Amino acid sequence: MFVSDCLGVNEHGHLTIGGRDTIELAQRYGTPLYVMDENEIRRACASYKGSIERYYGGHGLVTYASKAFCCKAICKIAMEEGLGLDVVSIGELYTAKSVGFPMDKVFFHGNNKTPQELLAALEYEVGQIVVDNLVELEQLNQLAASQKKTANILFRVKPGVEAHTHKFIRTGQIDSKFGLALEGGEAMRAVLEAIKMPNIHLKGLHCHIGSQIFDIEPFQESAAVMLRFLADIKKETGKELEILDLGGGFGIKYLEEHDPVEYDQYMKKVSQTVGAVCQELGLNTPFIVIEPGRSIVGPAGITLYTVGAVKEIPNVRTYASVDGGMCDNPRYILYQSEYEALVANKASQPRSEKITLAGKCCESGDLIGEGMMIQPVQSGDIVAVLATGAYNYSMSSNYNRIPRPPVVMLRDGEDRVVVKAETLEDLIRNDLL
Ligand code: LLP
């Protein structure tokens, strides 16, 4: 009935998440409010981990892409579930470090890491620095030499695969700011350089073709391309690299009509490709890494808002405005992303009205969605926007100096705050006169 398994409706006709009444949560913590179900997150972690064990005999690692939702609690959950971590900035790395995340299971990505970030990665002894380009390679080699250390690296490679998703979240094609191209030999030149460098240890390769992808073929295609490149490297240098990181990007259900492939099916099909291509090329199966972000946390989260003004513009549309908006969820204004929403206090009623759900920011484009089907909505109702666990809190801002909402995590029905609400004092904390 709902886009996520952790949602339901109780005897009061209220939406529930993780078995808890959303109206009670809204009353207790106020709105806007992010709510996440930890059980759902742990289920997703365990399911990916199970697939890696099934299809690669455990010769692999699931790393959680923390850009989807990063805070201390989620790093701790990923750690407890035995996952690795994909970080993309010193801030994400620092968060991981703060909960004692095992650094050997951290993959540090980014197309333009600063020297400060590279130094932190060396100091923390991050297991894998995913080098994006030759400038970074050179810089890392020098910094590692200055620290008398060896940097363990993967190279980010563009497999040249086009994924069917929004152009802002597509990354595997040649026209991308990320990674080294196979075309023209750029990636091979980088490999040859790295092998000569005294303070670099090249452990493997990485690719990531995009996000919110529903097809399996692009993942299979990119795995095959990357394995062929591993075989080329072996031919050229005699070295068989040990790690192949195939990235993340598995799509989730935002709308009822979305029908994502079971993650286990992705894993199964891709592992079949990996097995077949390795056999064809005479390669040992590398240690396989995957990096899901959205599919670990997205379905586990909702956002609760209170409706203020409802503005019916005859023959045009009805705007229902809520007490948040692009400051806590910028995905509509960025990608025209679609969500399901419902009136949480009328969740058992039919969704009979078409509305535009508007935010409170001073910006016409500040919408959560247009043409959304929802229960009859009035001022004072609580609206829930579903599947907001990924790329909402992590992409939030203080635009219009609106403080960020808190994040409440539910575990076995028990609630706790994992990110406190920002206060007005927080907003002016760094201001100087
Ligand atoms: N690995 C790398 C190197 C990535 O760049 C990403 C996402 C992931 C893994 C995780 O992908 P996922 O499994 O979450 O699809 N802000 C956009 C999504 C940007 C994704 C960026 N990279 C959105 O809100 O849709």
Coordinates of C-alpha atoms and ligand atoms in Angstrom, one line a residue:
M1 CA 0.0 0.0 0.0
F2 CA 2.9 2.4 0.8
V3 CA 6.2 3.0 -0.9
S4 CA 8.1 1.7 2.2
D5 CA 7.5 -1.4 4.2
C6 CA 8.0 0.5 7.5
L7 CA 4.8 2.6 7.0
G8 CA 1.2 1.7 8.0
V9 CA -2.0 3.1 9.3
N10 CA -3.3 2.6 12.9
E11 CA -6.7 2.4 14.4
H12 CA -7.0 6.2 14.6
G13 CA -6.4 6.4 10.8
H14 CA -3.0 7.9 11.4
L15 CA 0.1 7.1 9.4
T16 CA 2.6 5.0 11.3
I17 CA 6.3 4.5 10.8
G18 CA 8.1 1.7 12.5
G19 CA 4.9 1.1 14.3
R20 CA 4.8 4.6 15.8
D21 CA 2.0 7.1 15.4
T22 CA 3.3 10.0 13.3
I23 CA 0.9 12.5 14.8
E24 CA 2.2 11.7 18.3
L25 CA 5.7 12.1 17.0
A26 CA 4.8 15.5 15.4
Q27 CA 3.2 16.6 18.7
R28 CA 6.2 15.5 20.7
Y29 CA 8.9 16.9 18.6
G30 CA 7.2 19.6 16.5
T31 CA 7.4 20.0 12.8
P32 CA 9.2 19.9 10.4
L33 CA 10.5 16.6 11.5
Y34 CA 12.6 14.0 9.9
V35 CA 11.7 10.5 11.2
M36 CA 13.7 7.4 10.3
D37 CA 13.2 3.7 11.1
E38 CA 16.4 2.1 12.1
N39 CA 15.0 -1.4 11.7
E40 CA 14.3 -0.7 8.0
I41 CA 17.9 0.7 7.6
R42 CA 19.4 -2.4 9.3
R43 CA 17.2 -4.7 7.2
A44 CA 18.6 -3.0 4.0
C45 CA 22.2 -3.3 5.3
A46 CA 21.7 -7.0 6.1
S47 CA 20.1 -7.7 2.8
Y48 CA 23.0 -6.2 0.8
K49 CA 25.5 -8.0 3.0
G50 CA 23.7 -11.3 2.5
S51 CA 23.9 -10.8 -1.2
I52 CA 27.6 -10.2 -1.2
E53 CA 28.0 -13.3 0.8
R54 CA 25.8 -15.3 -1.4
Y55 CA 27.2 -14.2 -4.8
Y56 CA 30.8 -13.5 -4.0
G57 CA 31.4 -16.0 -1.2
G58 CA 32.0 -13.1 1.1
H59 CA 34.9 -11.9 -1.1
G60 CA 33.4 -8.4 -1.1
L61 CA 32.2 -5.4 0.9
V62 CA 29.1 -3.3 1.1
T63 CA 30.0 0.3 1.9
Y64 CA 27.3 2.7 2.8
A65 CA 27.5 6.0 0.8
S66 CA 27.2 8.4 3.6
K67 CA 26.4 11.4 1.4
A68 CA 22.9 10.1 1.3
F69 CA 22.5 10.8 5.1
C70 CA 25.5 11.4 7.3
C71 CA 25.5 11.8 11.1
K72 CA 27.1 9.9 13.9
A73 CA 24.2 7.6 14.4
I74 CA 24.1 6.3 10.9
C75 CA 27.9 5.8 10.8
K76 CA 27.5 3.7 14.0
I77 CA 24.7 1.7 12.5
A78 CA 26.7 1.0 9.3
M79 CA 29.7 0.0 11.5
E80 CA 27.6 -2.3 13.7
E81 CA 26.1 -3.9 10.6
G82 CA 29.7 -4.6 9.3
L83 CA 29.5 -2.3 6.4
G84 CA 32.3 -0.1 5.0
L85 CA 31.8 3.6 4.4
D86 CA 32.0 5.8 1.4
V87 CA 33.0 9.4 2.4
V88 CA 33.4 12.3 0.0
S89 CA 34.7 15.1 2.2
I90 CA 36.7 15.8 5.4
G91 CA 33.3 16.4 7.1
E92 CA 32.0 13.0 6.4
L93 CA 35.4 11.4 7.2
Y94 CA 35.5 13.3 10.5
T95 CA 32.0 12.1 11.4
A96 CA 33.0 8.5 10.8
K97 CA 36.2 9.0 12.8
S98 CA 34.2 10.4 15.7
V99 CA 32.3 7.1 16.2
G100 CA 35.5 5.0 15.8
F101 CA 34.6 3.7 12.3
P102 CA 37.3 1.3 11.2
M103 CA 39.4 3.3 8.8
D104 CA 40.5 0.3 6.8
K105 CA 36.9 0.0 5.6
V106 CA 36.6 3.6 4.5
F107 CA 36.7 4.7 0.8
F108 CA 37.5 8.4 0.3
H109 CA 36.0 9.7 -2.9
G110 CA 35.8 13.1 -4.5
N111 CA 36.9 14.8 -7.7
N112 CA 38.8 17.6 -6.1
K113 CA 40.0 16.6 -2.6
T114 CA 41.9 19.4 -1.0
P115 CA 45.5 18.9 0.4
Q116 CA 43.9 19.2 3.9
E117 CA 41.6 16.3 3.0
L118 CA 44.3 14.2 1.6
L119 CA 46.5 14.8 4.7
A120 CA 43.6 13.9 7.0
A121 CA 43.1 10.7 5.0
L122 CA 46.8 9.8 5.4
E123 CA 46.8 10.7 9.1
Y124 CA 43.6 8.6 9.8
E125 CA 45.1 5.8 7.6
V126 CA 42.0 5.6 5.4
G127 CA 42.0 2.2 3.7
Q128 CA 41.2 3.4 0.2
I129 CA 41.6 6.8 -1.3
V130 CA 39.8 6.8 -4.6
V131 CA 42.0 9.0 -6.8
D132 CA 40.1 10.9 -9.4
N133 CA 42.8 12.5 -11.6
L134 CA 46.5 12.9 -12.2
V135 CA 46.8 16.1 -10.3
E136 CA 45.5 14.4 -7.2
L137 CA 47.8 11.4 -7.8
E138 CA 50.9 13.6 -7.9
Q139 CA 49.8 15.6 -4.9
L140 CA 49.0 12.5 -2.9
N141 CA 52.3 10.9 -3.7
Q142 CA 54.1 14.0 -2.4
L143 CA 52.0 14.3 0.7
A144 CA 52.4 10.6 1.5
A145 CA 56.2 11.0 1.1
S146 CA 56.2 14.0 3.4
Q147 CA 54.4 11.8 6.0
K148 CA 56.6 8.8 5.3
K149 CA 53.5 6.8 4.5
T150 CA 52.1 4.8 1.6
A151 CA 48.7 5.8 0.3
N152 CA 46.4 2.9 -0.7
I153 CA 44.4 4.0 -3.7
L154 CA 41.8 3.0 -6.2
F155 CA 41.4 4.9 -9.5
R156 CA 38.0 6.3 -10.4
V157 CA 37.4 5.3 -14.0
K158 CA 34.6 6.4 -16.4
P159 CA 33.3 3.2 -17.9
G160 CA 31.5 5.2 -20.7
V161 CA 28.1 3.8 -19.8
E162 CA 25.0 6.0 -20.0
A163 CA 22.5 5.4 -17.2
H164 CA 18.9 6.4 -17.6
T165 CA 18.5 8.9 -14.9
H166 CA 18.4 12.7 -14.4
K167 CA 21.4 14.3 -16.0
F168 CA 22.6 15.9 -12.8
I169 CA 23.0 12.5 -11.1
R170 CA 24.5 10.6 -14.1
T171 CA 28.2 10.1 -13.8
G172 CA 29.6 7.2 -15.9
Q173 CA 29.6 8.9 -19.3
I174 CA 32.7 10.4 -20.9
D175 CA 31.4 14.0 -20.4
S176 CA 31.7 13.9 -16.6
K177 CA 33.7 15.8 -14.1
F178 CA 34.4 12.5 -12.3
G179 CA 37.2 10.1 -13.0
L180 CA 39.6 9.1 -15.7
A181 CA 38.6 8.2 -19.2
L182 CA 39.4 4.8 -20.8
E183 CA 39.1 6.5 -24.2
G184 CA 42.4 8.0 -25.3
G185 CA 44.3 6.0 -22.7
E186 CA 44.0 8.5 -19.8
A187 CA 43.2 5.8 -17.2
M188 CA 46.0 3.5 -18.4
R189 CA 48.5 6.4 -18.2
A190 CA 47.4 7.0 -14.6
V191 CA 47.9 3.4 -13.8
L192 CA 51.4 3.3 -15.2
E193 CA 52.3 6.5 -13.3
A194 CA 50.9 5.2 -10.0
I195 CA 52.8 1.9 -10.3
K196 CA 56.1 3.9 -10.5
M197 CA 55.3 6.0 -7.5
P198 CA 57.1 5.1 -4.3
N199 CA 54.5 6.2 -1.9
I200 CA 51.4 4.9 -3.7
H201 CA 50.0 1.4 -3.6
L202 CA 47.4 0.9 -6.4
K203 CA 44.9 -1.6 -5.0
G204 CA 42.1 -1.4 -7.6
L205 CA 39.5 0.5 -9.6
H206 CA 36.3 2.2 -9.0
C207 CA 33.3 3.3 -11.1
H208 CA 29.9 4.8 -10.3
I209 CA 27.5 5.3 -13.2
G210 CA 24.8 7.4 -11.5
S211 CA 22.0 7.3 -9.1
Q212 CA 18.3 6.2 -8.9
I213 CA 18.8 3.7 -11.7
F214 CA 16.1 1.1 -12.3
D215 CA 17.8 -1.0 -15.1
I216 CA 20.2 -3.8 -14.4
E217 CA 22.0 -3.7 -17.8
P218 CA 24.1 -0.5 -17.2
F219 CA 25.5 -2.1 -14.0
Q220 CA 26.4 -5.3 -15.9
E221 CA 27.8 -3.3 -18.8
S222 CA 30.0 -1.2 -16.5
A223 CA 31.2 -4.2 -14.6
A224 CA 32.2 -5.9 -17.8
V225 CA 34.0 -2.7 -19.1
M226 CA 35.9 -2.4 -15.8
L227 CA 37.0 -6.1 -15.8
R228 CA 38.3 -5.7 -19.4
F229 CA 40.3 -2.8 -18.2
L230 CA 41.7 -4.9 -15.3
A231 CA 42.7 -7.5 -17.9
D232 CA 44.4 -4.8 -20.0
I233 CA 46.3 -3.6 -16.9
K234 CA 47.4 -7.2 -16.3
K235 CA 48.6 -7.5 -19.9
E236 CA 50.5 -4.2 -19.8
T237 CA 52.0 -4.5 -16.3
G238 CA 51.7 -8.1 -15.2
K239 CA 49.7 -6.9 -12.1
E240 CA 46.3 -8.1 -11.3
L241 CA 44.6 -5.5 -9.1
E242 CA 42.7 -6.8 -6.1
I243 CA 39.7 -4.6 -5.7
L244 CA 36.9 -3.6 -8.0
D245 CA 34.4 -1.1 -6.6
L246 CA 31.3 -0.9 -8.7
G247 CA 29.7 2.1 -7.0
G248 CA 26.1 2.6 -5.9
G249 CA 23.0 3.9 -7.7
F250 CA 20.3 1.4 -7.1
G251 CA 16.9 3.0 -7.5
I252 CA 14.2 3.1 -4.9
K253 CA 10.4 3.4 -4.9
Y254 CA 9.4 7.0 -4.5
L255 CA 6.0 6.6 -6.2
E256 CA 3.6 3.7 -6.1
E257 CA 4.0 3.1 -9.8
H258 CA 7.8 2.7 -9.3
D259 CA 8.8 -0.9 -9.5
P260 CA 12.5 -1.2 -8.5
V261 CA 14.3 -4.4 -9.1
E262 CA 15.0 -6.3 -5.9
Y263 CA 18.5 -5.4 -4.8
D264 CA 19.4 -9.0 -4.6
Q265 CA 18.6 -9.3 -8.3
Y266 CA 21.0 -6.6 -9.2
M267 CA 23.6 -8.3 -7.1
K268 CA 22.9 -11.7 -8.6
K269 CA 22.9 -10.5 -12.3
V270 CA 26.0 -8.4 -11.8
S271 CA 27.8 -11.3 -10.1
Q272 CA 26.9 -13.5 -13.0
T273 CA 28.5 -11.0 -15.4
V274 CA 31.5 -10.7 -13.2
G275 CA 31.9 -14.5 -13.1
A276 CA 31.5 -14.9 -16.8
V277 CA 33.8 -12.0 -17.8
C278 CA 36.5 -13.1 -15.4
Q279 CA 36.4 -16.6 -16.7
E280 CA 36.6 -15.3 -20.3
L281 CA 39.6 -13.1 -19.5
G282 CA 41.4 -15.5 -17.3
L283 CA 41.1 -13.1 -14.2
N284 CA 40.6 -14.1 -10.6
T285 CA 37.4 -12.6 -9.3
P286 CA 38.5 -9.3 -7.7
F287 CA 37.2 -8.3 -4.2
I288 CA 33.9 -6.6 -5.1
V289 CA 32.8 -3.4 -3.4
I290 CA 29.4 -1.8 -3.8
E291 CA 28.3 1.6 -2.5
P292 CA 24.6 1.9 -2.0
G293 CA 23.4 5.1 -0.3
R294 CA 19.9 6.0 -1.2
S295 CA 18.6 2.4 -1.1
I296 CA 20.0 2.0 2.5
V297 CA 18.3 5.0 4.0
G298 CA 15.8 6.5 1.5
P299 CA 12.8 4.2 2.2
A300 CA 13.4 4.4 5.9
G301 CA 12.7 8.1 6.2
I302 CA 9.7 10.4 6.1
T303 CA 9.3 14.1 6.7
L304 CA 6.4 15.5 8.7
Y305 CA 5.2 19.0 8.2
T306 CA 2.3 21.1 9.5
V307 CA 0.1 22.7 6.8
G308 CA -0.4 26.4 7.1
A309 CA -2.2 28.3 4.3
V310 CA -4.2 26.4 1.8
K311 CA -4.7 28.6 -1.3
E312 CA -7.2 27.5 -3.9
I313 CA -6.7 29.5 -7.1
P314 CA -9.9 28.7 -9.1
N315 CA -9.2 27.0 -12.4
V316 CA -5.5 27.1 -11.7
R317 CA -4.4 25.0 -8.7
T318 CA -4.5 24.6 -5.0
Y319 CA -1.3 25.3 -3.0
A320 CA -1.0 23.8 0.4
S321 CA 2.0 25.4 2.2
V322 CA 4.0 23.6 4.8
D323 CA 6.4 24.8 7.5
G324 CA 9.5 23.5 5.7
G325 CA 10.4 23.3 2.0
M326 CA 13.5 23.4 -0.2
C327 CA 15.6 24.2 3.0
D328 CA 15.0 20.6 4.2
N329 CA 14.3 19.0 0.8
P330 CA 15.8 20.7 -2.2
R331 CA 15.2 17.7 -4.5
Y332 CA 12.2 19.1 -6.3
I333 CA 13.8 22.4 -7.1
L334 CA 17.0 20.6 -8.2
Y335 CA 15.7 17.6 -10.1
Q336 CA 11.9 17.8 -10.2
S337 CA 11.9 14.7 -8.0
E338 CA 8.6 13.2 -7.3
Y339 CA 7.3 12.0 -3.9
E340 CA 4.2 10.6 -2.5
A341 CA 2.6 12.7 0.3
L342 CA -0.4 12.1 2.5
V343 CA -2.3 13.8 5.3
A344 CA -0.9 11.8 8.2
N345 CA -3.9 12.4 10.4
K346 CA -6.3 11.2 7.6
A347 CA -4.2 8.4 6.3
S348 CA -7.0 5.9 5.9
Q349 CA -9.1 8.3 3.7
P350 CA -8.8 8.2 -0.1
R351 CA -6.4 10.5 -1.7
S352 CA -9.0 12.5 -3.7
E353 CA -7.4 15.9 -4.1
K354 CA -4.7 17.2 -6.4
I355 CA -2.5 19.8 -4.8
T356 CA 0.8 21.5 -5.1
L357 CA 2.7 21.1 -1.9
A358 CA 4.6 24.3 -1.4
G359 CA 7.5 25.2 1.0
K360 CA 7.8 28.4 3.1
C361 CA 10.9 29.8 1.4
C362 CA 10.9 33.0 -0.4
E363 CA 11.2 31.4 -3.8
S364 CA 8.4 30.4 -6.3
G365 CA 10.2 27.2 -7.2
D366 CA 10.2 26.1 -3.6
L367 CA 7.9 23.2 -3.9
I368 CA 7.9 19.7 -2.6
G369 CA 5.8 18.5 -5.5
E370 CA 3.1 19.4 -8.1
G371 CA 0.0 17.5 -9.0
M372 CA 0.3 15.4 -5.9
M373 CA -2.8 13.3 -5.0
I374 CA -3.5 13.7 -1.3
Q375 CA -6.4 13.4 1.2
P376 CA -8.6 16.6 1.6
V377 CA -6.1 19.0 3.3
Q378 CA -6.7 21.8 5.7
S379 CA -4.7 24.2 7.7
G380 CA -3.4 22.4 10.9
D381 CA -3.1 19.0 9.2
I382 CA 0.1 17.1 9.4
V383 CA 1.5 16.1 6.0
A384 CA 4.0 13.3 5.6
V385 CA 6.3 13.2 2.6
L386 CA 7.5 9.6 2.1
A387 CA 10.9 8.1 1.3
T388 CA 12.8 11.2 2.3
G389 CA 15.6 9.3 4.2
A390 CA 18.2 9.9 1.5
Y391 CA 19.5 13.2 0.2
N392 CA 17.1 15.3 2.2
Y393 CA 18.8 16.0 5.6
S394 CA 22.2 15.7 3.9
M395 CA 21.3 18.3 1.3
S396 CA 19.4 20.7 3.7
S397 CA 20.4 24.3 4.1
N398 CA 19.7 27.3 6.2
Y399 CA 18.3 29.3 3.2
N400 CA 16.2 32.1 4.5
R401 CA 17.9 31.4 7.9
I402 CA 15.5 28.6 8.6
P403 CA 16.9 26.3 11.2
R404 CA 17.3 22.6 10.2
P405 CA 14.7 20.2 11.7
P406 CA 15.8 17.4 14.1
V407 CA 16.1 13.8 13.0
V408 CA 14.3 11.2 15.1
M409 CA 15.4 7.6 14.8
L410 CA 13.0 4.8 15.8
R411 CA 14.4 1.4 16.9
D412 CA 11.9 -1.3 17.7
G413 CA 9.4 1.4 18.1
E414 CA 11.5 3.4 20.6
D415 CA 12.3 7.0 19.5
R416 CA 15.4 9.0 20.1
V417 CA 16.8 12.2 18.6
V418 CA 20.0 11.5 16.6
V419 CA 20.3 15.0 15.2
K420 CA 19.1 17.9 17.4
A421 CA 17.0 20.7 16.0
E422 CA 19.0 23.7 15.1
T423 CA 18.3 26.7 17.3
L424 CA 18.2 30.4 16.4
E425 CA 21.4 30.7 18.4
D426 CA 23.0 28.1 16.1
L427 CA 22.1 30.2 13.2
I428 CA 24.1 33.2 14.4
R429 CA 26.9 31.2 16.1
N430 CA 29.5 32.0 13.5
D431 CA 28.4 35.6 12.8
L432 CA 30.8 38.4 13.7
L433 CA 30.2 42.1 13.7
Ligands
LLP1 N1 29.3 6.1 -4.8 C1 29.6 7.2 -5.4 C2 31.0 7.4 -5.9 C3 28.6 8.2 -5.6 O1 29.0 9.3 -6.2 C4 27.3 8.0 -5.1 C5 26.3 9.0 -5.3 C6 27.0 6.8 -4.5 C7 28.1 5.8 -4.4 C8 25.7 6.5 -3.9 O2 24.7 6.4 -4.9 P1 23.2 6.0 -4.4 O3 23.3 4.5 -4.1 O4 22.8 6.8 -3.3 O5 22.4 6.3 -5.6 N2 21.7 14.3 -4.6 C9 21.2 13.3 -5.7 C10 22.0 12.1 -5.7 C11 23.5 12.3 -5.9 C12 24.2 11.0 -5.9 C13 25.7 11.3 -5.8 N3 26.5 10.2 -5.7 C14 19.7 13.1 -5.4 O6 19.2 13.6 -4.4 O7 19.1 12.3 -6.1

